[in-house]
CSV table of C-alpha atoms and ligand atoms in Angstrom, one decimal:
chain,number,residue,atom,x,y,z
A,978,MET,CA,-43.2,-22.9,7.1
A,979,ASN,CA,-41.5,-26.1,5.9
A,980,ILE,CA,-41.4,-26.9,2.2
A,981,ILE,CA,-40.0,-29.3,-0.3
A,982,LEU,CA,-39.0,-28.3,-3.9
A,983,LEU,CA,-39.6,-31.3,-6.2
A,984,GLY,CA,-38.6,-31.4,-9.9
A,985,ALA,CA,-36.4,-33.2,-12.4
A,986,PRO,CA,-32.7,-32.4,-12.7
A,987,GLY,CA,-32.4,-29.0,-14.3
A,988,ALA,CA,-36.1,-28.1,-13.5
A,989,GLY,CA,-34.9,-25.0,-11.7
A,990,LYS,CA,-35.0,-26.1,-8.0
A,991,GLY,CA,-31.8,-24.3,-7.1
A,992,THR,CA,-32.7,-21.2,-9.2
A,993,GLN,CA,-36.1,-20.9,-7.3
A,994,ALA,CA,-34.5,-21.8,-4.0
A,995,ALA,CA,-32.3,-18.7,-4.1
A,996,ARG,CA,-35.3,-16.5,-4.7
A,997,ILE,CA,-37.4,-18.2,-2.0
A,998,GLU,CA,-34.6,-18.0,0.5
A,999,GLU,CA,-34.3,-14.2,-0.1
A,1000,THR,CA,-38.1,-13.5,0.0
A,1001,TYR,CA,-39.3,-15.9,2.7
A,1002,ASN,CA,-36.2,-16.4,4.8
A,1003,LEU,CA,-36.5,-20.2,4.6
A,1004,LYS,CA,-33.2,-22.1,5.2
A,1005,HIS,CA,-32.1,-23.8,2.0
A,1006,ILE,CA,-31.1,-27.4,2.5
A,1007,SER,CA,-29.8,-28.9,-0.7
A,1008,THR,CA,-28.5,-32.5,-0.5
A,1009,GLY,CA,-26.7,-32.0,-3.7
A,1010,ASP,CA,-24.9,-28.9,-2.3
A,1011,ILE,CA,-24.1,-30.8,0.9
A,1012,PHE,CA,-22.6,-33.7,-1.1
A,1013,ARG,CA,-20.6,-31.3,-3.3
A,1014,TYR,CA,-19.2,-29.6,-0.1
A,1015,HIS,CA,-18.1,-33.0,1.2
A,1016,MET,CA,-16.5,-33.8,-2.1
A,1017,ARG,CA,-14.5,-30.6,-2.1
A,1018,GLN,CA,-13.4,-31.3,1.5
A,1019,GLN,CA,-12.6,-34.9,0.5
A,1020,THR,CA,-14.4,-36.3,3.6
A,1021,GLU,CA,-15.4,-39.9,3.9
A,1022,ILE,CA,-19.0,-39.0,2.9
A,1023,GLY,CA,-17.6,-37.0,0.0
A,1024,LEU,CA,-15.6,-39.9,-1.4
A,1025,LEU,CA,-18.5,-42.2,-1.1
A,1026,ALA,CA,-20.9,-39.7,-2.7
A,1027,ARG,CA,-18.6,-39.0,-5.6
A,1028,SER,CA,-18.7,-42.7,-6.7
A,1029,TYR,CA,-22.5,-42.5,-7.1
A,1030,ILE,CA,-22.9,-38.9,-8.3
A,1031,LYS,CA,-20.4,-39.3,-11.2
A,1032,LYS,CA,-22.5,-42.1,-12.5
A,1033,GLY,CA,-25.8,-40.2,-12.0
A,1034,GLN,CA,-27.0,-42.6,-9.4
A,1035,LEU,CA,-28.5,-41.8,-6.0
A,1036,VAL,CA,-26.2,-41.8,-2.9
A,1037,PRO,CA,-27.4,-44.6,-0.6
A,1038,ASP,CA,-30.5,-43.8,1.5
A,1039,GLU,CA,-28.9,-44.4,5.0
A,1040,VAL,CA,-26.1,-41.8,4.3
A,1041,THR,CA,-28.5,-39.3,2.7
A,1042,VAL,CA,-31.1,-39.5,5.4
A,1043,LYS,CA,-28.4,-39.0,8.1
A,1044,ILE,CA,-27.0,-35.9,6.5
A,1045,VAL,CA,-30.6,-34.4,6.2
A,1046,GLU,CA,-31.3,-35.2,9.8
A,1047,LEU,CA,-28.2,-33.2,10.8
A,1048,ALA,CA,-29.0,-30.3,8.5
A,1049,LEU,CA,-32.6,-30.2,9.9
A,1050,LYS,CA,-31.2,-30.0,13.4
A,1051,ASP,CA,-28.9,-27.2,12.4
A,1052,ALA,CA,-32.0,-25.5,11.0
A,1053,ASP,CA,-33.9,-25.9,14.4
A,1054,MET,CA,-36.3,-28.3,12.5
A,1055,LYS,CA,-38.4,-25.3,11.2
A,1056,ASP,CA,-38.6,-22.8,8.5
A,1057,PHE,CA,-36.6,-24.7,5.9
A,1058,MET,CA,-36.8,-25.6,2.3
A,1059,LEU,CA,-35.6,-29.0,1.1
A,1060,ASP,CA,-34.1,-29.1,-2.4
A,1061,GLY,CA,-33.3,-32.5,-3.9
A,1062,PHE,CA,-34.6,-34.4,-0.9
A,1063,PRO,CA,-36.6,-36.7,-0.7
A,1064,ARG,CA,-35.8,-38.4,-3.9
A,1065,ASN,CA,-37.6,-41.7,-3.5
A,1066,ILE,CA,-40.5,-43.1,-1.4
A,1067,TYR,CA,-38.1,-44.5,1.3
A,1068,GLN,CA,-36.6,-41.1,1.9
A,1069,ALA,CA,-40.1,-39.5,1.9
A,1070,GLU,CA,-41.3,-41.9,4.6
A,1071,ALA,CA,-38.1,-41.4,6.6
A,1072,LEU,CA,-38.7,-37.6,6.5
A,1073,ASP,CA,-42.4,-38.0,7.6
A,1074,LYS,CA,-41.0,-39.6,10.8
A,1075,ILE,CA,-38.8,-36.6,11.5
A,1076,VAL,CA,-40.8,-33.4,10.6
A,1077,ASP,CA,-44.0,-32.1,9.3
A,1078,ILE,CA,-44.0,-30.6,5.8
A,1079,ASP,CA,-46.5,-27.9,4.9
A,1080,LYS,CA,-46.2,-27.6,1.1
A,1081,VAL,CA,-44.5,-29.4,-1.7
A,1082,ILE,CA,-43.8,-27.4,-4.8
A,1083,ASP,CA,-43.3,-29.5,-8.0
A,1084,ILE,CA,-41.5,-27.5,-10.7
A,1085,SER,CA,-42.9,-29.1,-13.9
A,1086,VAL,CA,-40.8,-28.9,-17.1
A,1087,ASP,CA,-40.7,-30.7,-20.5
A,1088,PHE,CA,-37.9,-33.2,-20.5
A,1089,SER,CA,-36.9,-31.9,-24.0
A,1090,VAL,CA,-35.3,-28.7,-22.4
A,1091,LEU,CA,-33.4,-30.4,-19.6
A,1092,MET,CA,-30.4,-31.7,-21.5
A,1093,ASP,CA,-29.5,-28.2,-22.8
A,1094,ARG,CA,-30.2,-26.5,-19.5
A,1095,ILE,CA,-28.0,-29.0,-17.5
A,1096,CYS,CA,-25.1,-29.4,-20.0
A,1097,GLY,CA,-25.1,-25.6,-20.5
A,1098,ARG,CA,-25.0,-24.8,-16.8
A,1099,ARG,CA,-22.0,-23.1,-15.3
A,1100,ASN,CA,-21.5,-22.3,-11.6
A,1101,CYS,CA,-19.2,-19.8,-10.0
A,1102,LEU,CA,-16.6,-21.4,-7.8
A,1103,GLU,CA,-16.5,-18.3,-5.6
A,1104,CYS,CA,-20.0,-17.1,-5.1
A,1105,GLY,CA,-22.1,-20.0,-6.4
A,1106,TYR,CA,-23.8,-17.9,-9.1
A,1107,THR,CA,-25.4,-20.2,-11.7
A,1108,THR,CA,-26.1,-19.4,-15.4
A,1109,HIS,CA,-26.3,-20.9,-18.8
A,1110,VAL,CA,-23.0,-20.9,-20.8
A,1111,SER,CA,-24.7,-18.9,-23.6
A,1112,GLN,CA,-24.9,-16.0,-21.2
A,1113,LEU,CA,-21.2,-15.9,-20.6
A,1114,SER,CA,-18.6,-14.2,-22.9
A,1115,ASP,CA,-15.7,-15.9,-21.1
A,1116,GLY,CA,-15.2,-18.2,-18.2
A,1117,VAL,CA,-15.5,-15.4,-15.6
A,1118,CYS,CA,-18.4,-14.9,-13.2
A,1119,PRO,CA,-20.3,-11.7,-14.1
A,1120,LYS,CA,-21.2,-11.1,-10.5
A,1121,CYS,CA,-17.9,-11.5,-8.7
A,1122,GLY,CA,-15.1,-12.2,-11.3
A,1123,GLY,CA,-14.6,-15.8,-10.0
A,1124,GLU,CA,-14.0,-18.8,-12.2
A,1125,MET,CA,-17.1,-20.4,-13.8
A,1126,GLN,CA,-17.1,-24.2,-13.8
A,1127,GLN,CA,-19.2,-27.1,-15.1
A,1128,ARG,CA,-20.5,-29.6,-12.5
A,1129,MET,CA,-18.9,-33.1,-12.7
A,1130,ASP,CA,-22.3,-34.7,-13.3
A,1131,ASP,CA,-23.5,-32.3,-16.0
A,1132,LYS,CA,-22.1,-34.3,-18.9
A,1133,GLU,CA,-24.5,-35.9,-21.3
A,1134,ASP,CA,-24.1,-39.5,-20.4
A,1135,THR,CA,-24.5,-38.8,-16.6
A,1136,VAL,CA,-27.5,-36.5,-17.3
A,1137,LYS,CA,-29.2,-39.4,-19.1
A,1138,SER,CA,-28.8,-41.6,-16.0
A,1139,ARG,CA,-30.0,-38.8,-13.7
A,1140,LEU,CA,-33.1,-38.4,-15.8
A,1141,GLU,CA,-33.8,-42.2,-15.7
A,1142,VAL,CA,-33.3,-42.2,-12.0
A,1143,TYR,CA,-35.7,-39.3,-11.7
A,1144,SER,CA,-38.4,-41.0,-13.8
A,1145,GLU,CA,-38.1,-44.3,-11.9
A,1146,GLN,CA,-37.6,-43.2,-8.3
A,1147,THR,CA,-38.4,-39.5,-7.8
A,1148,ALA,CA,-41.5,-38.9,-10.1
A,1149,PRO,CA,-43.6,-41.3,-7.9
A,1150,LEU,CA,-43.3,-38.7,-5.1
A,1151,ILE,CA,-45.7,-36.4,-7.1
A,1152,GLU,CA,-48.5,-38.9,-6.4
A,1153,TYR,CA,-47.3,-39.5,-2.9
A,1154,TYR,CA,-47.7,-35.8,-1.9
A,1155,LYS,CA,-50.8,-35.3,-4.0
A,1156,SER,CA,-52.5,-38.0,-2.0
A,1157,LYS,CA,-51.6,-36.1,1.2
A,1158,GLY,CA,-53.1,-32.9,-0.2
A,1159,LYS,CA,-49.7,-31.1,-0.1
A,1160,LEU,CA,-48.7,-30.9,-3.7
A,1161,PHE,CA,-48.6,-27.6,-5.7
A,1162,THR,CA,-47.5,-27.7,-9.3
A,1163,VAL,CA,-45.8,-24.7,-10.9
A,1164,ASP,CA,-45.0,-24.4,-14.6
A,1165,GLY,CA,-41.2,-24.3,-14.9
A,1166,MET,CA,-41.1,-23.6,-18.6
A,1167,GLY,CA,-41.2,-19.8,-18.3
A,1168,ALA,CA,-38.4,-17.5,-17.4
A,1169,PRO,CA,-37.1,-17.8,-13.8
A,1170,ASP,CA,-38.9,-14.6,-12.6
A,1171,LYS,CA,-42.2,-15.8,-14.2
A,1172,VAL,CA,-41.8,-19.2,-12.4
A,1173,PHE,CA,-41.1,-17.4,-9.1
A,1174,GLU,CA,-44.4,-15.4,-9.5
A,1175,GLU,CA,-46.2,-18.8,-9.5
A,1176,VAL,CA,-44.2,-19.9,-6.5
A,1177,ARG,CA,-45.3,-16.8,-4.7
A,1178,THR,CA,-48.9,-17.5,-5.4
A,1179,VAL,CA,-48.4,-20.9,-3.7
A,1180,LEU,CA,-46.4,-19.6,-0.7
A,1181,GLY,CA,-48.6,-16.5,-0.2
B,2364,LIG,P1,-28.7,-32.2,-7.1
B,2364,LIG,O1,-27.6,-31.3,-6.9
B,2364,LIG,O2,-29.9,-32.1,-6.3
B,2364,LIG,O3,-29.1,-32.1,-8.6
B,2364,LIG,P2,-30.5,-32.4,-9.4
B,2364,LIG,O4,-31.7,-32.7,-8.6
B,2364,LIG,O5,-30.1,-33.3,-10.5
B,2364,LIG,O6,-30.9,-31.0,-9.9
B,2364,LIG,P3,-29.9,-29.9,-10.5
B,2364,LIG,O7,-29.2,-29.2,-9.4
B,2364,LIG,O8,-29.1,-30.4,-11.6
B,2364,LIG,O9,-31.0,-28.9,-11.1
B,2364,LIG,P4,-31.9,-27.8,-10.5
B,2364,LIG,O10,-33.4,-28.3,-10.5
B,2364,LIG,O11,-31.4,-27.3,-9.2
B,2364,LIG,O12,-31.8,-26.7,-11.6
B,2364,LIG,P5,-31.0,-25.3,-11.6
B,2364,LIG,O13,-31.8,-24.3,-10.8
B,2364,LIG,O14,-29.6,-25.4,-11.3
B,2364,LIG,O15,-28.1,-33.7,-7.0
B,2364,LIG,C1,-26.9,-34.1,-7.6
B,2364,LIG,C2,-26.6,-35.5,-7.3
B,2364,LIG,O16,-26.4,-35.7,-5.9
B,2364,LIG,C3,-27.8,-36.5,-7.6
B,2364,LIG,O17,-27.7,-37.0,-9.0
B,2364,LIG,C4,-27.4,-37.7,-6.7
B,2364,LIG,O18,-26.4,-38.5,-7.1
B,2364,LIG,C5,-27.0,-36.9,-5.4
B,2364,LIG,N1,-28.1,-36.7,-4.5
B,2364,LIG,C6,-28.7,-35.4,-4.2
B,2364,LIG,N2,-29.7,-35.6,-3.4
B,2364,LIG,C7,-29.8,-36.9,-3.2
B,2364,LIG,C8,-30.8,-37.7,-2.4
B,2364,LIG,N3,-31.8,-37.1,-1.8
B,2364,LIG,N4,-30.6,-39.0,-2.4
B,2364,LIG,C9,-29.6,-39.6,-3.0
B,2364,LIG,N5,-28.7,-38.9,-3.8
B,2364,LIG,C10,-28.8,-37.6,-3.9
B,2364,LIG,O19,-31.2,-24.9,-13.1
B,2364,LIG,C11,-30.5,-25.7,-14.1
B,2364,LIG,C12,-30.1,-24.8,-15.3
B,2364,LIG,O20,-31.2,-24.2,-15.9
B,2364,LIG,C13,-29.2,-23.6,-14.9
B,2364,LIG,O21,-28.3,-23.3,-15.8
B,2364,LIG,C14,-30.2,-22.4,-14.7
B,2364,LIG,O22,-29.6,-21.2,-15.0
B,2364,LIG,C15,-31.2,-22.8,-15.8
B,2364,LIG,N6,-32.6,-22.4,-15.5
B,2364,LIG,C16,-33.2,-22.5,-14.3
B,2364,LIG,N7,-34.5,-22.1,-14.3
B,2364,LIG,C17,-34.7,-21.8,-15.6
B,2364,LIG,C18,-35.9,-21.3,-16.4
B,2364,LIG,N8,-37.0,-21.1,-15.7
B,2364,LIG,N9,-35.7,-21.1,-17.7
B,2364,LIG,C19,-34.5,-21.3,-18.3
B,2364,LIG,N10,-33.4,-21.7,-17.7
B,2364,LIG,C20,-33.5,-22.0,-16.4
B,2365,LIG,MG1,-29.8,-27.9,-7.9
């Protein structure tokens, strides 16, 4: 099964991906995570990606499509879950030429909750655990004791740009996949486990 997770920044794509990966054994391909890896390693792709990500803009399509092609090959082109890709019609059409997608899950949330979810998000540098700052008593990961950090693009001004980019470029994908009969919408406003129950109903 090959699936796509759609949704605005902060909708909970990464949160649900972790649960889906565990239950359905689908390989998690997150373009955001791949870019962040390259930024940490300070590769050429990382340096280029940083200049766009810090402004809340999309990394150019040619670069993004190429890294997804490589990640899909690594995943043997099957049983994967794309998170954060495609993000515009050009990328969706490029993907259509490479692989077949079975289901697209759109995690739907009210924009009003996103700023707090994103600006409050903290990630563990060691194990990747993600939570809201209100759940932490200090800057230490409750799972592994690592250091919790805020993402470079999780500051208010950048988040505003990310949300604009989503509305202009990514939201049209909802119609794109609906017209292909592949779109399934889940309500992303409940608690993560409640959202996952809906995801399970879609994935079976
Ligand atoms: P990317 O890393 O993909 O970020 P994003 O799409 O903006 O989404 P986020 O990761 O911020 O949110 P999420 O939906 O994963 O939510 P999460 O589960 O963490 O992309 C980053 C950047 O890379 C882009 O801006 C762009 O520059 C570049 N890029 C990436 N892909 C690209 C592409 N294809 N083309 C070009 N450029 C690309 O949850 C968020 C918070 O909410 C967490 O704190 C979590 O604990 C909490 N939370 C989650 N679910 C719930 C819930 N149900 N209730 C309450 N809180 C919840
Ligand atoms: Mg994410």
